[in-house]
Structures are given as C-alpha cells and as structure tokens.
Amino acid sequence: MKKLIRVTTVPSSLRSLLKGQHRFMSNHFEVIGVSGDGDALQDVRQNEGIKTHVVEMTRTITPLKDLKATYQLYKFFKKERPFIVHTHTPKAGTLGMLAAKLAKVPHRLHTIAGLPLLEATGKKRVLLDNVEKFTYSCATKILPNSCGLEKIIIDNNYTKPEKLLVIGNGSSNGIDTKHYDASLISEEKKEKLKQELGIGENDLVFIFIGRIVKDKGINELIQAFNRLSKKQHNIKLILVGYKENLLDPLLPETETLITENKQILSVGLQKDIRPYVAISHVLTFPSYREGFPNVVLQCSCMELPCIVSNINGCNEVIEDHVNGLIIPVKNETELEKAMQFMIDFPDKRIAMKQNTRSRIIKRYEQKFVWNELLHYYNSLS
C-alpha cells in the first residue's frame, strides 16, 4: 500500500481540521500523521487508527527552530519514502514542502485554507509573500479550499494557475451532516443550557464561534452588539472560542465590554459546539479573511442563517438574503444593521432558515469531499 503523510503545525489541526478523513484514506493508503506533540495527537492515533510522528514546529518566524524542524521532516520522509506528502497550515506547508522536495517525494500537495499574510503590511508583507511563493514552488500541486482563495492566489501571482486545484466545491474536509443536526439536541438539554447561561424564553440569540481575535472581526462585533443591546434588552451574544492574546489581541475596550456587558456570554472553547448552536438563532461571523469557514458550514447545517463578511469562502456558502446576509469587511455599521434586520424581520429570518441545511447537504457533504480528494490522489502516478 502506498504511503500518504499528512502534516500540520499543531496536533489540534490534525485532529479537528481533518477529522474522519485519515480513517477514510487509510482504506486506500498507509496514512501517517505528523505534527507537534500533544494530547490531540494521541486522539488522532486512537480515533483515526493511524500512525503518528512528532516534529515540533512554531507558528511564528523562528529561523533556527524552523531549520531543525525541516531537517527532522526531511529525515523522516527519506526513511518512510511516501508516495504523497500533503501539508496543511502555513508553517507546516513551508517546512513540509521544502523537506519533501529535498527528500524527492514524488507528489507534494499543500492545502491553502486561508492566507494570514493578507492582513500584513510593509516589510512583513513582502517577507511573507516571498515565503508563500517559495512554499508553492516546492509543491507539485496547490489545493486552495475555496474558489475565492484560488482567485486571490492568482491575483497575487504566487504561482501559475495550472498548479492550482479546488477539490469539489471547496472545503478541506466537508461536513458530517449527520453530526451537525439540530434535531440531535434534546429540548431538555437546550432548556438546561439556556438556564445556565441566563437566556430568556423570548431572547434572540446571536452566536460567534471561532478564535476570539481581531482578524475574526470581534472588535467590530462587540461594538455593534453593545450598541444594539442598549436598545434591545431581549438579545444575547454567545462567544464560543479561545483568545490568542500574543498573536492577535483584541482592543482593551473590547475586552472591557465582553466582561461588563451582561448580554454578552463568553463561554470559552467548547468540545461540542452543537448545544450552543441549537439554542441560537443567528451566526455572526464578520471575519477579515478565511479559507473555507467550517463554522459557517456547521451552523448552516444546523439551520442557522448566517451574517458573514463578503470574503472568499463565506460568500460561497452564503447567498445574500437567501440563507443569510453578506456585509462588507470591517464595517461595524453594516454589521449592526444586519443584526437589527434579523431582530426586526423574524419572518424573513425564518424564511432564510428554510434554505440552510439543504444547501449544505447538496454541496459539502463530507463523503463527497473525501471521495473527490481520493479521486485526485488516485489520478497521481
């Protein structure tokens, strides 16, 4: 059986971004997962039934550590002699593609699931642009996980169009539509959670799920919601996710509002987001940049209309006024208007809800995405 090595920078990406895919692919390849160490890597071994290997990588620019990790990857690839090395996440992509090229791995694939560098400026942007081009030059194929991302890559001249391929309709892993089903959450469980969070029977609940960072539009979201909450006392905002204060901190005034506004419910990172989605009415996702947003897929699949930024990925899942609302990026005023619209027009919000789940099942069902990727793997010789 040919070997397939999947590489991510941190183990939680290997566990969550590609959940179920490793086990599926192991019916066709000998699959090995590579990332930094942690409990999540043990979960991958147990849940996916594949071998794993530890190579510590950082998420920031650390030349000596990066050199060491590249050498360790190179040695591992030389020993294992894989047919395919497939990398995800920026640092794993750069180091993994270079190491795989040096080790003469025949097929070197890198999935692009977002471009953090798009928010960088000046010398840092120039450096990151060059790193991106270098990564693509070491790969044999680049797999953007949305059509919008493919266009951004071409517009920035990172590589030639013929080197790019979007799998299926986009998304790195599709969505398990049987898992993300609102009917699986009992009324009893929902009521219990609402009581715990202090959500009233007539409250309209907005939810955000993701990293609680600037790049996800949290500063704008908190300001917009804070103004709304002064006029509307029967609304709540649930924040699900963790902060990254070192990499991408929020403004101090945003932190203050999250703490002081009693209508904002910050619940931290949750292993199972479904109960929180099931007690909500609208996803608010004003992100600055995405590859292909899993959260929008998950919430749509659980019948939530979504307010999203007009960015790649988001505007491929959401059609304005059909299954959600699309707003300009970094526009606090338009975000507030969109949230007000969801409050003022419940009939239109409910009409959008009717167009959510069915669209996801049709275009992004997990098995469809997996089979499309497998089809590509099998086309390689």
PDB file of C-alpha atoms in Angstrom, residues 27-204:
ATOM      1  CA  ASN A  27      -8.656   2.202   3.446  1.00  0.00           C
ATOM      2  CA  HIS A  28      -6.658   3.200   0.368  1.00  0.00           C
ATOM      3  CA  PHE A  29      -3.229   4.328   1.677  1.00  0.00           C
ATOM      4  CA  GLU A  30      -0.943   3.758   4.617  1.00  0.00           C
ATOM      5  CA  VAL A  31      -1.570   7.067   6.394  1.00  0.00           C
ATOM      6  CA  ILE A  32       0.830   8.747   8.831  1.00  0.00           C
ATOM      7  CA  GLY A  33       0.002  11.988  10.659  1.00  0.00           C
ATOM      8  CA  VAL A  34       2.826  14.401  11.537  1.00  0.00           C
ATOM      9  CA  SER A  35       2.622  17.442  13.841  1.00  0.00           C
ATOM     10  CA  GLY A  36       3.890  18.855  17.116  1.00  0.00           C
ATOM     11  CA  ASP A  37       3.234  16.786  20.241  1.00  0.00           C
ATOM     12  CA  GLY A  38       0.174  16.996  22.488  1.00  0.00           C
ATOM     13  CA  ASP A  39      -2.953  15.201  23.684  1.00  0.00           C
ATOM     14  CA  ALA A  40      -4.604  15.882  20.334  1.00  0.00           C
ATOM     15  CA  LEU A  41      -2.004  13.710  18.601  1.00  0.00           C
ATOM     16  CA  GLN A  42      -2.883  10.823  20.888  1.00  0.00           C
ATOM     17  CA  ASP A  43      -6.557  11.401  19.987  1.00  0.00           C
ATOM     18  CA  VAL A  44      -5.644  11.145  16.294  1.00  0.00           C
ATOM     19  CA  ARG A  45      -3.918   7.790  16.873  1.00  0.00           C
ATOM     20  CA  GLN A  46      -6.873   6.405  18.808  1.00  0.00           C
ATOM     21  CA  ASN A  47      -9.789   7.874  16.845  1.00  0.00           C
ATOM     22  CA  GLU A  48      -8.375   7.600  13.332  1.00  0.00           C
ATOM     23  CA  GLY A  49      -6.376   4.394  13.754  1.00  0.00           C
ATOM     24  CA  ILE A  50      -3.252   5.764  12.047  1.00  0.00           C
ATOM     25  CA  LYS A  51       0.427   6.068  12.973  1.00  0.00           C
ATOM     26  CA  THR A  52       1.670   9.473  14.091  1.00  0.00           C
ATOM     27  CA  HIS A  53       5.083  11.099  14.299  1.00  0.00           C
ATOM     28  CA  VAL A  54       6.197  14.168  16.267  1.00  0.00           C
ATOM     29  CA  VAL A  55       8.038  17.112  14.726  1.00  0.00           C
ATOM     30  CA  GLU A  56       7.800  20.333  16.749  1.00  0.00           C
ATOM     31  CA  MET A  57       7.009  23.413  14.650  1.00  0.00           C
ATOM     32  CA  THR A  58       6.307  27.005  15.675  1.00  0.00           C
ATOM     33  CA  ARG A  59       3.560  29.225  14.231  1.00  0.00           C
ATOM     34  CA  THR A  60       5.811  32.304  14.095  1.00  0.00           C
ATOM     35  CA  ILE A  61       9.078  33.002  12.226  1.00  0.00           C
ATOM     36  CA  THR A  62      11.844  31.254  14.209  1.00  0.00           C
ATOM     37  CA  PRO A  63      14.771  30.549  11.811  1.00  0.00           C
ATOM     38  CA  LEU A  64      16.772  28.099  13.975  1.00  0.00           C
ATOM     39  CA  LYS A  65      13.741  26.091  15.100  1.00  0.00           C
ATOM     40  CA  ASP A  66      12.407  26.101  11.526  1.00  0.00           C
ATOM     41  CA  LEU A  67      15.708  24.753  10.215  1.00  0.00           C
ATOM     42  CA  LYS A  68      15.709  21.994  12.831  1.00  0.00           C
ATOM     43  CA  ALA A  69      12.096  21.014  12.037  1.00  0.00           C
ATOM     44  CA  THR A  70      12.821  20.962   8.280  1.00  0.00           C
ATOM     45  CA  TYR A  71      15.774  18.616   8.832  1.00  0.00           C
ATOM     46  CA  GLN A  72      13.667  16.321  11.034  1.00  0.00           C
ATOM     47  CA  LEU A  73      10.919  16.204   8.408  1.00  0.00           C
ATOM     48  CA  TYR A  74      13.480  15.532   5.670  1.00  0.00           C
ATOM     49  CA  LYS A  75      14.978  12.609   7.626  1.00  0.00           C
ATOM     50  CA  PHE A  76      11.507  11.192   8.303  1.00  0.00           C
ATOM     51  CA  PHE A  77      10.444  11.442   4.643  1.00  0.00           C
ATOM     52  CA  LYS A  78      13.704   9.810   3.483  1.00  0.00           C
ATOM     53  CA  LYS A  79      13.090   6.925   5.878  1.00  0.00           C
ATOM     54  CA  GLU A  80       9.371   6.444   5.095  1.00  0.00           C
ATOM     55  CA  ARG A  81       9.569   7.150   1.318  1.00  0.00           C
ATOM     56  CA  PRO A  82       5.941   8.319   0.937  1.00  0.00           C
ATOM     57  CA  PHE A  83       4.097   8.496  -2.377  1.00  0.00           C
ATOM     58  CA  ILE A  84       2.347  11.708  -1.238  1.00  0.00           C
ATOM     59  CA  VAL A  85       3.135  14.340   1.381  1.00  0.00           C
ATOM     60  CA  HIS A  86       0.093  16.557   1.938  1.00  0.00           C
ATOM     61  CA  THR A  87       0.534  19.590   4.215  1.00  0.00           C
ATOM     62  CA  HIS A  88      -1.972  21.913   5.899  1.00  0.00           C
ATOM     63  CA  THR A  89      -1.481  25.200   7.838  1.00  0.00           C
ATOM     64  CA  PRO A  90       1.150  27.808   6.820  1.00  0.00           C
ATOM     65  CA  LYS A  91       4.285  26.750   8.729  1.00  0.00           C
ATOM     66  CA  ALA A  92       3.776  23.021   8.115  1.00  0.00           C
ATOM     67  CA  GLY A  93       3.333  23.883   4.442  1.00  0.00           C
ATOM     68  CA  THR A  94       6.601  25.792   4.092  1.00  0.00           C
ATOM     69  CA  LEU A  95       8.748  23.352   6.068  1.00  0.00           C
ATOM     70  CA  GLY A  96       6.945  20.235   4.857  1.00  0.00           C
ATOM     71  CA  MET A  97       7.075  21.134   1.166  1.00  0.00           C
ATOM     72  CA  LEU A  98      10.780  22.047   1.336  1.00  0.00           C
ATOM     73  CA  ALA A  99      11.650  18.846   3.227  1.00  0.00           C
ATOM     74  CA  ALA A 100       9.549  16.729   0.841  1.00  0.00           C
ATOM     75  CA  LYS A 101      11.236  18.278  -2.205  1.00  0.00           C
ATOM     76  CA  LEU A 102      14.708  17.663  -0.745  1.00  0.00           C
ATOM     77  CA  ALA A 103      13.666  14.071   0.060  1.00  0.00           C
ATOM     78  CA  LYS A 104      12.463  13.673  -3.563  1.00  0.00           C
ATOM     79  CA  VAL A 105       8.869  12.800  -2.601  1.00  0.00           C
ATOM     80  CA  PRO A 106       7.073  12.440  -5.965  1.00  0.00           C
ATOM     81  CA  HIS A 107       3.795  14.168  -5.006  1.00  0.00           C
ATOM     82  CA  ARG A 108       3.903  17.207  -2.749  1.00  0.00           C
ATOM     83  CA  LEU A 109       0.488  18.755  -2.070  1.00  0.00           C
ATOM     84  CA  HIS A 110      -0.263  21.785   0.069  1.00  0.00           C
ATOM     85  CA  THR A 111      -3.784  22.861   1.029  1.00  0.00           C
ATOM     86  CA  ILE A 112      -4.387  26.592   1.441  1.00  0.00           C
ATOM     87  CA  ALA A 113      -7.144  27.197   3.993  1.00  0.00           C
ATOM     88  CA  GLY A 114      -6.667  30.925   4.457  1.00  0.00           C
ATOM     89  CA  LEU A 115      -3.896  33.468   3.999  1.00  0.00           C
ATOM     90  CA  PRO A 116      -2.972  35.245   7.269  1.00  0.00           C
ATOM     91  CA  LEU A 117      -0.436  37.329   5.315  1.00  0.00           C
ATOM     92  CA  LEU A 118      -3.270  39.267   3.639  1.00  0.00           C
ATOM     93  CA  GLU A 119      -3.580  41.340   6.824  1.00  0.00           C
ATOM     94  CA  ALA A 120       0.177  42.078   6.961  1.00  0.00           C
ATOM     95  CA  THR A 121       1.753  45.283   5.600  1.00  0.00           C
ATOM     96  CA  GLY A 122       5.185  46.742   4.782  1.00  0.00           C
ATOM     97  CA  LYS A 123       8.327  44.640   5.078  1.00  0.00           C
ATOM     98  CA  LYS A 124       6.494  41.850   6.872  1.00  0.00           C
ATOM     99  CA  ARG A 125       4.099  41.502   3.928  1.00  0.00           C
ATOM    100  CA  VAL A 126       6.997  41.387   1.436  1.00  0.00           C
ATOM    101  CA  LEU A 127       8.697  38.673   3.503  1.00  0.00           C
ATOM    102  CA  LEU A 128       5.507  36.617   3.842  1.00  0.00           C
ATOM    103  CA  ASP A 129       4.724  36.978   0.120  1.00  0.00           C
ATOM    104  CA  ASN A 130       8.173  35.561  -0.689  1.00  0.00           C
ATOM    105  CA  VAL A 131       7.719  32.696   1.786  1.00  0.00           C
ATOM    106  CA  GLU A 132       4.357  31.899   0.170  1.00  0.00           C
ATOM    107  CA  LYS A 133       5.877  31.822  -3.337  1.00  0.00           C
ATOM    108  CA  PHE A 134       8.714  29.650  -2.056  1.00  0.00           C
ATOM    109  CA  THR A 135       6.264  27.166  -0.480  1.00  0.00           C
ATOM    110  CA  TYR A 136       4.291  26.900  -3.734  1.00  0.00           C
ATOM    111  CA  SER A 137       7.486  26.417  -5.745  1.00  0.00           C
ATOM    112  CA  CYS A 138       8.409  23.379  -3.613  1.00  0.00           C
ATOM    113  CA  ALA A 139       4.957  21.790  -4.076  1.00  0.00           C
ATOM    114  CA  THR A 140       3.781  19.833  -7.107  1.00  0.00           C
ATOM    115  CA  LYS A 141       0.152  20.939  -6.574  1.00  0.00           C
ATOM    116  CA  ILE A 142      -1.527  23.646  -4.501  1.00  0.00           C
ATOM    117  CA  LEU A 143      -5.070  22.963  -3.275  1.00  0.00           C
ATOM    118  CA  PRO A 144      -6.919  26.188  -2.296  1.00  0.00           C
ATOM    119  CA  ASN A 145     -10.003  25.197  -0.317  1.00  0.00           C
ATOM    120  CA  SER A 146     -12.259  27.778  -1.960  1.00  0.00           C
ATOM    121  CA  CYS A 147     -12.674  29.291  -5.421  1.00  0.00           C
ATOM    122  CA  GLY A 148     -12.234  32.784  -3.971  1.00  0.00           C
ATOM    123  CA  LEU A 149      -8.904  31.778  -2.458  1.00  0.00           C
ATOM    124  CA  GLU A 150      -7.787  30.384  -5.823  1.00  0.00           C
ATOM    125  CA  LYS A 151      -8.503  33.805  -7.370  1.00  0.00           C
ATOM    126  CA  ILE A 152      -6.551  35.631  -4.610  1.00  0.00           C
ATOM    127  CA  ILE A 153      -3.545  33.343  -5.213  1.00  0.00           C
ATOM    128  CA  ILE A 154      -3.646  34.046  -8.971  1.00  0.00           C
ATOM    129  CA  ASP A 155      -4.154  37.819  -8.434  1.00  0.00           C
ATOM    130  CA  ASN A 156      -1.114  37.908  -6.103  1.00  0.00           C
ATOM    131  CA  ASN A 157       0.931  35.940  -8.632  1.00  0.00           C
ATOM    132  CA  TYR A 158       2.042  33.351  -6.052  1.00  0.00           C
ATOM    133  CA  THR A 159       2.066  30.565  -8.636  1.00  0.00           C
ATOM    134  CA  LYS A 160       0.784  29.639 -12.105  1.00  0.00           C
ATOM    135  CA  PRO A 161      -2.958  28.899 -12.434  1.00  0.00           C
ATOM    136  CA  GLU A 162      -2.273  25.378 -13.737  1.00  0.00           C
ATOM    137  CA  LYS A 163      -0.626  24.463 -10.438  1.00  0.00           C
ATOM    138  CA  LEU A 164      -3.902  25.109  -8.566  1.00  0.00           C
ATOM    139  CA  LEU A 165      -6.847  22.782  -7.955  1.00  0.00           C
ATOM    140  CA  VAL A 166     -10.005  23.291  -5.862  1.00  0.00           C
ATOM    141  CA  ILE A 167     -11.342  19.931  -4.640  1.00  0.00           C
ATOM    142  CA  GLY A 168     -15.126  19.553  -5.196  1.00  0.00           C
ATOM    143  CA  ASN A 169     -16.961  22.768  -4.316  1.00  0.00           C
ATOM    144  CA  GLY A 170     -14.345  23.783  -1.765  1.00  0.00           C
ATOM    145  CA  SER A 171     -13.698  22.946   1.939  1.00  0.00           C
ATOM    146  CA  SER A 172     -10.791  20.900   3.327  1.00  0.00           C
ATOM    147  CA  ASN A 173     -12.924  18.251   4.983  1.00  0.00           C
ATOM    148  CA  GLY A 174     -16.565  18.844   4.084  1.00  0.00           C
ATOM    149  CA  ILE A 175     -19.082  18.440   6.869  1.00  0.00           C
ATOM    150  CA  ASP A 176     -20.585  15.471   8.655  1.00  0.00           C
ATOM    151  CA  THR A 177     -24.221  16.431   8.103  1.00  0.00           C
ATOM    152  CA  LYS A 178     -25.455  13.589  10.321  1.00  0.00           C
ATOM    153  CA  HIS A 179     -23.426  15.004  13.246  1.00  0.00           C
ATOM    154  CA  TYR A 180     -24.364  18.655  12.721  1.00  0.00           C
ATOM    155  CA  ASP A 181     -28.099  18.139  13.007  1.00  0.00           C
ATOM    156  CA  ALA A 182     -30.150  20.366  15.324  1.00  0.00           C
ATOM    157  CA  SER A 183     -32.671  17.569  15.950  1.00  0.00           C
ATOM    158  CA  LEU A 184     -29.999  15.614  17.873  1.00  0.00           C
ATOM    159  CA  ILE A 185     -30.041  18.162  20.724  1.00  0.00           C
ATOM    160  CA  SER A 186     -32.962  17.428  23.045  1.00  0.00           C
ATOM    161  CA  GLU A 187     -35.348  20.113  24.302  1.00  0.00           C
ATOM    162  CA  GLU A 188     -34.321  19.196  27.839  1.00  0.00           C
ATOM    163  CA  LYS A 189     -30.632  19.786  27.080  1.00  0.00           C
ATOM    164  CA  LYS A 190     -31.405  23.094  25.391  1.00  0.00           C
ATOM    165  CA  GLU A 191     -33.522  24.328  28.296  1.00  0.00           C
ATOM    166  CA  LYS A 192     -30.831  23.364  30.804  1.00  0.00           C
ATOM    167  CA  LEU A 193     -28.146  25.258  28.865  1.00  0.00           C
ATOM    168  CA  LYS A 194     -30.377  28.326  28.470  1.00  0.00           C
ATOM    169  CA  GLN A 195     -30.974  28.377  32.212  1.00  0.00           C
ATOM    170  CA  GLU A 196     -27.234  28.049  32.918  1.00  0.00           C
ATOM    171  CA  LEU A 197     -26.495  30.995  30.600  1.00  0.00           C
ATOM    172  CA  GLY A 198     -29.434  33.112  31.734  1.00  0.00           C
ATOM    173  CA  ILE A 199     -31.137  33.139  28.324  1.00  0.00           C
ATOM    174  CA  GLY A 200     -34.842  34.001  28.487  1.00  0.00           C
ATOM    175  CA  GLU A 201     -37.678  32.420  26.521  1.00  0.00           C
ATOM    176  CA  ASN A 202     -38.100  35.485  24.284  1.00  0.00           C
ATOM    177  CA  ASP A 203     -34.414  36.264  23.786  1.00  0.00           C
ATOM    178  CA  LEU A 204     -32.985  36.366  20.263  1.00  0.00           C
TER     179      LEU A 204
END
